[in-house]
XYZ file of C-alpha atoms in Angstrom:
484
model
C -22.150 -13.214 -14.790
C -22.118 -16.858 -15.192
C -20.653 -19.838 -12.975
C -17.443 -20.104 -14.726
C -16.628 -16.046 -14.561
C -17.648 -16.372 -10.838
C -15.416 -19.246 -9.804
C -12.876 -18.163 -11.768
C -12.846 -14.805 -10.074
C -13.074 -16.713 -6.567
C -10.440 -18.989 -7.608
C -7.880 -16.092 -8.404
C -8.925 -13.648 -5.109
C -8.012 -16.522 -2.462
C -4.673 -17.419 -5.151
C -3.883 -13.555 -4.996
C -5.597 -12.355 -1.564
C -4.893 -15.631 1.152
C -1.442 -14.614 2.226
C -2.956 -11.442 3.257
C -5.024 -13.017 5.962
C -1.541 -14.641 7.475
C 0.083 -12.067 9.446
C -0.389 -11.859 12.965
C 1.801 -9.257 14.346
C 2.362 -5.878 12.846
C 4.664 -4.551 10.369
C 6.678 -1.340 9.527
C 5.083 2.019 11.296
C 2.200 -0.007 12.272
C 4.267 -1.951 14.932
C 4.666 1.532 16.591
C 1.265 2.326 16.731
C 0.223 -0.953 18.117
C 1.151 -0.294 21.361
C -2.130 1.191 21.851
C -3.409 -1.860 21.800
C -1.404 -3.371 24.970
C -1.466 0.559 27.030
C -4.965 1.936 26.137
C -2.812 5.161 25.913
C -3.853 7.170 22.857
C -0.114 9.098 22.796
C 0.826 6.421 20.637
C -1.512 7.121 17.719
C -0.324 10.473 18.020
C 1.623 10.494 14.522
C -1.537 9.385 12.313
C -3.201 12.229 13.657
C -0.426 14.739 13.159
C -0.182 13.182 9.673
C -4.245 13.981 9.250
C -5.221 10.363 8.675
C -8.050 10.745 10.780
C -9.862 7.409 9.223
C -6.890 5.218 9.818
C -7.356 6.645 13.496
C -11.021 5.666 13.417
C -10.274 2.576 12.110
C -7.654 1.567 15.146
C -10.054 2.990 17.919
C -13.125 0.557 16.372
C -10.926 -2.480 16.251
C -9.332 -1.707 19.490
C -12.913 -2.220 20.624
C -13.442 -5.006 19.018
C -10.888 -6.402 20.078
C -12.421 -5.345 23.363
C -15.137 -6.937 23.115
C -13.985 -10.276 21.482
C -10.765 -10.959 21.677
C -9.537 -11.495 18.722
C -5.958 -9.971 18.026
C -6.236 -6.489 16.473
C -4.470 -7.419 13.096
C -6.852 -10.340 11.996
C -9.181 -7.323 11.663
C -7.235 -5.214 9.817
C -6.507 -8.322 7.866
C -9.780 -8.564 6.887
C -10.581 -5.340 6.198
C -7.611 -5.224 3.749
C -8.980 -8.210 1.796
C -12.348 -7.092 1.654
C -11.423 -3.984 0.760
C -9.354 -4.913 -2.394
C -12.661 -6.891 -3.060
C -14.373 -3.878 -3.084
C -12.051 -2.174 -5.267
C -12.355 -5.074 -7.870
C -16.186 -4.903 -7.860
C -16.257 -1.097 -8.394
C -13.588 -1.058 -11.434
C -15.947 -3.678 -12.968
C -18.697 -1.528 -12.894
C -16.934 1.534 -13.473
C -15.187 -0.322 -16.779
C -18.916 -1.552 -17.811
C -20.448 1.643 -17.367
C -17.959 4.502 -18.255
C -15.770 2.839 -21.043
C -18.853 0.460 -21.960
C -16.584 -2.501 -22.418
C -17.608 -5.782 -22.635
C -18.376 -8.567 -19.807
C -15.154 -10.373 -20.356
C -13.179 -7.630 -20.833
C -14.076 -5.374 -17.698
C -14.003 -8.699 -15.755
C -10.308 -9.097 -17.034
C -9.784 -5.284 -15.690
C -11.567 -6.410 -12.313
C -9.119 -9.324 -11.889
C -6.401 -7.451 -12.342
C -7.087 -5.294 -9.494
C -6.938 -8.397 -6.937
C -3.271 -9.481 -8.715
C -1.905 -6.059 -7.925
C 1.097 -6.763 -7.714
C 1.385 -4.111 -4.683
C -1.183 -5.387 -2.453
C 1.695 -7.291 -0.389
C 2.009 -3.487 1.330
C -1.886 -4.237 3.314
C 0.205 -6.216 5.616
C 1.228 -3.548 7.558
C -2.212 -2.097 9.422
C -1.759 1.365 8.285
C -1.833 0.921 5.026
C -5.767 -0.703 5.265
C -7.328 2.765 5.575
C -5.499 4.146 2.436
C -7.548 0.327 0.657
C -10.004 1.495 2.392
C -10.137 4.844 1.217
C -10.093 4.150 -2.308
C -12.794 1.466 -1.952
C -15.124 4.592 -0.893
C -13.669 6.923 -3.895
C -14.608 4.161 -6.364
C -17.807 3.660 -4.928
C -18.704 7.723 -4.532
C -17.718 7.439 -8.745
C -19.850 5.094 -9.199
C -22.934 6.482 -7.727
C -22.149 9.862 -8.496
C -24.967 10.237 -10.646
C -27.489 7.750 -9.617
C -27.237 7.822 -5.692
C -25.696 11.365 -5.424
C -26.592 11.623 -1.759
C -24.737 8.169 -0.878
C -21.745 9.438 -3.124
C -20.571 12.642 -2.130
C -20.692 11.839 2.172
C -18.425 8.265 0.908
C -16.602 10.543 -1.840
C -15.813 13.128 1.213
C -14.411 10.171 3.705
C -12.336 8.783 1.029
C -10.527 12.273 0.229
C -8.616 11.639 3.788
C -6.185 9.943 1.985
C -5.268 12.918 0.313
C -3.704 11.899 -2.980
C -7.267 11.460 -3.915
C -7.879 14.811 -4.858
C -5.290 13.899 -7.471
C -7.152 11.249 -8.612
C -10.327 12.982 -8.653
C -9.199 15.670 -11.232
C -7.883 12.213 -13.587
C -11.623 10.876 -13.097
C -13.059 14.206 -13.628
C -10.699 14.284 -16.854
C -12.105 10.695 -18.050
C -15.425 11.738 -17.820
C -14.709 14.668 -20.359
C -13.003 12.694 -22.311
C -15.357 9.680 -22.935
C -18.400 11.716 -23.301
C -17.227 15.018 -25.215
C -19.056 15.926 -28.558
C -17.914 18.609 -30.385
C -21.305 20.351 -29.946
C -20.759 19.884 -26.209
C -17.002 20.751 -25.992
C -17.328 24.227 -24.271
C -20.142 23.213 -21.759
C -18.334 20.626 -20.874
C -14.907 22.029 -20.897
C -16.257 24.619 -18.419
C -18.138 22.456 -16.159
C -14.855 19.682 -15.674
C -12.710 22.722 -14.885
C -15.395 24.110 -12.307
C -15.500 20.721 -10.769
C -11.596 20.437 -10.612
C -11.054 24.550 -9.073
C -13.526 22.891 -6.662
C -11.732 20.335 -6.115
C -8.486 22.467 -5.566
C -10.570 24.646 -2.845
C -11.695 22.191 -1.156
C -8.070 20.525 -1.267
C -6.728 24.105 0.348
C -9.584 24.457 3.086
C -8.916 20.951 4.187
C -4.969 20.926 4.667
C -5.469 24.676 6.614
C -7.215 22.497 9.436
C -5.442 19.017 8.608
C -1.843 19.044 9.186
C -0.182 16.980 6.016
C 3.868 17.380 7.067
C 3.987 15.171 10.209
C 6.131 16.162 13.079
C 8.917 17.647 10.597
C 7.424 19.873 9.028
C 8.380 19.264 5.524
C 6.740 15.605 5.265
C 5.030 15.866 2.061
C 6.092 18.550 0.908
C 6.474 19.747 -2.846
C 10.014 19.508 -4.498
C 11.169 18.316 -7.771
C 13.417 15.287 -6.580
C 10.674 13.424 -8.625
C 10.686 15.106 -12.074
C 12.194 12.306 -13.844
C 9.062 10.797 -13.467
C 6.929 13.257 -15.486
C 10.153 12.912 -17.871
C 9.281 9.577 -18.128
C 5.647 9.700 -17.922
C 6.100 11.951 -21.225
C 7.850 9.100 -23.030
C 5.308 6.740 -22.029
C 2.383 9.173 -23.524
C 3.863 9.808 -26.850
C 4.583 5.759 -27.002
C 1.114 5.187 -26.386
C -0.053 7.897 -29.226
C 1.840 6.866 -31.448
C 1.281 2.876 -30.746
C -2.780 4.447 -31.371
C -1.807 5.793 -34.627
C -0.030 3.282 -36.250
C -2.605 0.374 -34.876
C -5.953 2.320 -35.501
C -5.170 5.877 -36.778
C -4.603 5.228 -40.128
C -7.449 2.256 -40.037
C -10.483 2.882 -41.875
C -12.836 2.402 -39.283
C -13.212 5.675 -37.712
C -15.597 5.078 -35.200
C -13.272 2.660 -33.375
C -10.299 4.582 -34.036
C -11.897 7.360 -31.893
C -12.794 5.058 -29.109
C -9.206 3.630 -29.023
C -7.976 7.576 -28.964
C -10.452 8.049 -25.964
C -9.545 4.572 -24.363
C -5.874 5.757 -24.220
C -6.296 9.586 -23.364
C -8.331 8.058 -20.643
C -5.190 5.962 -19.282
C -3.286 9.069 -19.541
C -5.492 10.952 -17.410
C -5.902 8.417 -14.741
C -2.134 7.562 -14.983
C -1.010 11.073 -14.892
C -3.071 11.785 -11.927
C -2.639 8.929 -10.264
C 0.951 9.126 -9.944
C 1.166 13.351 -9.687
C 0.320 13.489 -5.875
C 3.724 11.307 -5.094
C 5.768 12.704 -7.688
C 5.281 16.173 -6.813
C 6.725 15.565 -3.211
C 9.463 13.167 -4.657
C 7.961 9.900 -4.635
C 8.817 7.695 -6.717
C 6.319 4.737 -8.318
C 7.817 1.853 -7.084
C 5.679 -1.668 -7.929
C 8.787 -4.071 -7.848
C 9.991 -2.652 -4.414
C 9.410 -5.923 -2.715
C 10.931 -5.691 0.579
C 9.766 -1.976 1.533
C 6.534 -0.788 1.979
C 7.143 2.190 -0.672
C 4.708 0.462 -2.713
C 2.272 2.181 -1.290
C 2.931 5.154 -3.502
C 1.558 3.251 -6.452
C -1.687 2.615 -4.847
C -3.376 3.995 -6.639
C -2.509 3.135 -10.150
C -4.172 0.278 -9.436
C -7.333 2.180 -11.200
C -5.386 2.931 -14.642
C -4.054 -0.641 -14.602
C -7.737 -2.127 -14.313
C -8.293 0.060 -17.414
C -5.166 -1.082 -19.332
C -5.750 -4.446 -18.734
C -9.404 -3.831 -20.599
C -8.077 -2.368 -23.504
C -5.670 -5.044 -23.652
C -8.279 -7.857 -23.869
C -10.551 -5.922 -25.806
C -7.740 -5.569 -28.656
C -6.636 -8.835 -28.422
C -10.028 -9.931 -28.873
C -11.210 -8.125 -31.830
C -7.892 -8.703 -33.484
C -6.935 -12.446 -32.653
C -10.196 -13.481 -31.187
C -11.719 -14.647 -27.851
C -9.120 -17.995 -27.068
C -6.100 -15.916 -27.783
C -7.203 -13.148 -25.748
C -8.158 -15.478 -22.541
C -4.337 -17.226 -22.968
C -2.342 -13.682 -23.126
C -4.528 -12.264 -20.357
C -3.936 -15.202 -18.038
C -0.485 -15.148 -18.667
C -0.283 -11.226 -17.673
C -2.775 -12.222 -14.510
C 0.140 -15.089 -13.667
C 3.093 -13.109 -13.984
C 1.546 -10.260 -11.827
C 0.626 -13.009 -9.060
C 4.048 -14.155 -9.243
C 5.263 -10.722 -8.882
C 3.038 -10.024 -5.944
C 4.160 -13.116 -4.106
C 7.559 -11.751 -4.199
C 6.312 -9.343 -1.851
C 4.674 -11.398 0.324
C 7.718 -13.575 0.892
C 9.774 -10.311 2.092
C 7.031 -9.535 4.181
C 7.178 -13.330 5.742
C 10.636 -12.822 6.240
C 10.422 -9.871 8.089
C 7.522 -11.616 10.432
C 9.658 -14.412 10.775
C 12.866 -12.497 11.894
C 11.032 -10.926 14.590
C 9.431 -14.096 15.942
C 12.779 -15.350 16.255
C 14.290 -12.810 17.957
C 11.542 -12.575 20.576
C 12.368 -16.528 20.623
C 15.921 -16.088 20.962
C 15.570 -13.205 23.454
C 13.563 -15.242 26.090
C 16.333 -18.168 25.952
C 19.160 -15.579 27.304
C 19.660 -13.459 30.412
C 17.374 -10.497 30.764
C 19.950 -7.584 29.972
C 19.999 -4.564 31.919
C 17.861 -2.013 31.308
C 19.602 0.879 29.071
C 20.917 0.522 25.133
C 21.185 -2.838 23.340
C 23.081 -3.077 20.082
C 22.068 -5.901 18.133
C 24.433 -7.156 14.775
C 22.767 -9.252 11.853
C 25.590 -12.428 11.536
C 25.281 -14.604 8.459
C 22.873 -12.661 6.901
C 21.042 -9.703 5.721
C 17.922 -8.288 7.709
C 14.827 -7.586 6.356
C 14.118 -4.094 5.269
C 12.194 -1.498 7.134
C 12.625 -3.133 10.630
C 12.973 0.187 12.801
C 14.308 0.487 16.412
C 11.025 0.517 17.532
C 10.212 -2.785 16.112
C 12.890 -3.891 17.928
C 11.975 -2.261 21.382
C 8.443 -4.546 20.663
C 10.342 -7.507 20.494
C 12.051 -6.940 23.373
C 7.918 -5.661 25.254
C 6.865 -8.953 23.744
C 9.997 -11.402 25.523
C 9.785 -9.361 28.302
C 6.567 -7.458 28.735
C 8.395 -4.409 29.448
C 9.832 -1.414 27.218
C 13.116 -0.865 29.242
C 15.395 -1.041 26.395
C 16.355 1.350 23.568
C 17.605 -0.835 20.736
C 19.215 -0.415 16.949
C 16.859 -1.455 13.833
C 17.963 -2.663 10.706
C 16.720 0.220 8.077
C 19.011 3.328 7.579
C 22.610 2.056 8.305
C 22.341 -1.477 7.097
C 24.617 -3.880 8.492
C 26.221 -1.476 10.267
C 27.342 -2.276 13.865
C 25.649 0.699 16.895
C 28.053 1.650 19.546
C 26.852 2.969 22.573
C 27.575 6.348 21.272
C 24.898 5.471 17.978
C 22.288 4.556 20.304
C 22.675 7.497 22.525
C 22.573 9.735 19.502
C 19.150 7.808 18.626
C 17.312 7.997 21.498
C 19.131 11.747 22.633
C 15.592 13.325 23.287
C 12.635 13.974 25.465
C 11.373 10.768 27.816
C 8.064 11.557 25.096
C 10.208 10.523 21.979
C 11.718 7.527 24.000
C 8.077 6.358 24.529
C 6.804 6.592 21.003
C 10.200 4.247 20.559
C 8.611 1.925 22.869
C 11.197 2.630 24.810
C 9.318 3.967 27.813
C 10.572 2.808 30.902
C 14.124 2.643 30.051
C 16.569 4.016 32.683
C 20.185 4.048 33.191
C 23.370 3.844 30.614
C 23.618 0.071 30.509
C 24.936 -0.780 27.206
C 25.469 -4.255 26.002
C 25.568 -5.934 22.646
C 24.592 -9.107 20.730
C 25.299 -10.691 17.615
C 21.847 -12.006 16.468
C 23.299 -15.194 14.344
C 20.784 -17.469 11.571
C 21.558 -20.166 9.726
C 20.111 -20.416 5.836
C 17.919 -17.188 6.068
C 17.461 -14.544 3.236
C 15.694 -11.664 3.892
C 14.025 -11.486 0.429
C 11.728 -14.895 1.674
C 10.622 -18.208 0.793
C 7.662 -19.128 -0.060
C 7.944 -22.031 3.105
C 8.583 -19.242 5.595
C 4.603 -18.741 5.718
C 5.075 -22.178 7.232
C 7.445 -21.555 9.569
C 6.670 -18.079 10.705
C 2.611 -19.869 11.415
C 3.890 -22.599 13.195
C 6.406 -21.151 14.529
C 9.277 -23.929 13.434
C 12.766 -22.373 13.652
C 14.864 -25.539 13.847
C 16.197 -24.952 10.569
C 17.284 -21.601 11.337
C 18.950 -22.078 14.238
C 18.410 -18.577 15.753
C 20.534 -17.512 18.782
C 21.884 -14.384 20.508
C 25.473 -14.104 21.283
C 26.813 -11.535 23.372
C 29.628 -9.867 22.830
């Protein structure tokens, strides 16, 4: 790889990655889990257990000592770990590109840039989304090495399948391999050892959810329905587009031999798409890459291996077609727009970081309420998405070092106004529940309400809220509580 592919690919990971590396409190279902952190009391990582992410729970009891042992706040590391681990990804998709679909330099390194513009990656903000980065890091690696280092791979291939929509995945990669390899001499063999591998696969994927539990406290967390089948619908659609774009552009061409790579290029795609999206679908989630101020992006994950792919094709067609220049301009321009798109998601996330801040800010510049149920009322303005009740119960731990209130969030009844009877319905459960809420020392029936009032703020971001959220410049905002 020369100097210019290697600063260019520098140049776009700290354009695409940086924000990443900003945050330094938690977000969404991480904030819950970070009071582990402050208590050394392992109850609250009780739900990643019960969900069977048993590496995400590795990964909080290593940084907890490290943070131990240094100092340094808890999220820079899983910061870090996010951004190296989309790194990772990158790297791995350029060999596996290079090696599997035996594309060219330029063209796998297009596919390897287009896994740091993701335009998803905004979801690594929240902590407990760095072990599922994480995960897939160590599935691309195990694919990798499969054959050449087969006792690195399958230890790294078995780690990574604790995010289990992997196994999905697997059988797509396992499908890929068949497809870019099979002769018709070879067909049977090797139409008989893929579906060994995959009923292996399925085994293994029954053995391990009889010990792991999958369904959360529920019960019926992950669980298969067809609330999602308009998605195969429309996965369908997208197939027979694709075939048929094949046959019109290179089906009817006279050169067979690159007609039949294009068919295996795209059948490829299929296979990693299908699979890549089938684990979500099949318990109603829906692919959602322009869902900007949720964390739901998370169920697109791992598309992020099919898009690398696409990508390739993309550049390779461009290039045989229209040649190298025109290529590099309409593959910068799709590289742009997916940065742009990513941003998006970063802003939302700033906003919601911001938000908090200033409610811990405005909470320290009133009266301590009493302890008991606060109600608290966006004015002006819409709140960020997914801010819970217990990321509200931190704010008030961090202005107050104490979790002696049982507070409204902002997520399932939006800009609606809790009564005393809401919040009673909310917390009506055992003092166990009303820790996990962070609310563990609150006592009493005290009830009493504020109207949490900005000036100029929009919950979908600004790209200048990175500045004030670091430096922690609210002037413009004007945030204040007003009781009611």
């Amino acid at each position: 790889m020369n100097k210019t592919a290697t600063l260019t690919i520098a140049f776009v990971a700290l354009v695409a990655l940086f924000p990443l590396l900003l945050p330094q409190w938690y977000l969404f279902d991480s904030e819950g889990h970070a009071m582990f952190f402050h208590t050394q009391d392992k109850d609250y990582l009780e739900d990643i257990v019960l969900h069977g992410w048993h590496v995400m729970y590795g990964l909080f009891l290593a940084i907890n000592e490290l943070w131990v042992a240094t100092g340094i706040a808890p999220q820079m590391f899983f910061n870090a770990l996010g951004v190296i681990s989309v790194l990772g990804i990158s790297r791995e998709a350029y060999v596996y590109l290079r090696e599997r679909f035996d594309f060219s330099e330029s063209s796998a390194m297009i596919g390897a840039l287009g896994v740091l513009v993701f335009p998803v990656w905004h979801v690594l903000m929240s902590a407990v989304f760095t072990s599922h980065a994480l995960c897939i890091w160590l599935f691309m690696i195990a694919v990798n090495q499969w054959r050449k280092r087969p006792l690195l791979a399958l230890p790294l291939f078995l780690v990574s399948l604790n995010l289990f929509s992997l196994f999905a995945l697997a059988v797509g990669v396992a499908g890929v391999e068949f497809l870019m390899t099979v002769r018709r001499e070879t067909f049977a063999r090797q139409a008989v050892r893929t579906v060994a591998f995959c009923a292996v696969l399925v085994a293994l994927y029954l053995v391990a959810t009889s010990f792991i539990s999958v369904h959360g406290h529920s019960g019926d967390y992950n669980t298969f329905n067809t609330d999602r089948i308009v998605s195969f619908v429309n996965f369908g659609l997208m197939a027979c587009g694709m075939l048929g774009a094949w046959y019109f552009l290179f089906g009817r061409a006279g050169d067979k031999a690159r007609s039949e790579r294009m068919l295996r290029l795209v059948l490829a795609f299929l296979s990693l798409s299908f699979f890549a999206g089938l684990a979500y679908w099949a318990v109603g989630r829906p692919m959602r890459f322009l869902a900007f101020g949720s964390f739901t992006g998370r169920h697109a994950m791992l598309t992020v291996i099919p898009f690398a792919l696409l990508l390739a094709m993309g550049a390779e067609c461009l290039r045989t077609r229209w040649g190298a220049t025109m290529m590099r301009y309409a593959m910068g321009v799709v590289l742009a727009v997916s940065v742009v798109v990513l941003y998006q998601g970063y802003d939302h996330k700033a906003a919601a970081l911001l938000f908090k801040d200033m409610l811990v800010h405005s909470l320290r510049q009133v009266e301590t309420p009493p302890s008991g149920y606060v109600s608290i009322a966006e004015s002006g303005y819409k709140a960020p998405r997914h801010v819970h009740h217990f990321s509200i119960n931190m704010c008030f731990f961090r202005a107050y070092g104490r979790g002696e209130w049982m507070a409204n969030g902002f997520w399932a009844r939006r800009g609606h106004v809790y009564s005393h009877e809401d919040l009673v319905k909310i917390y009506d459960g055992p003092q166990r529940s009303k820790k996990l809420s962070l609310a563990f020392e609150a006592t009493g029936d005290a009830f009493t309400r504020y109207d949490f009032v900005l000036d100029n703020y929009h919950q979908e971001g600004r790209p200048w809220y990175w500045y004030n959220y670091l430096f922690n410049d609210y002037a413009s905002f004007n945030p204040r509580l007003v009781r009611q």
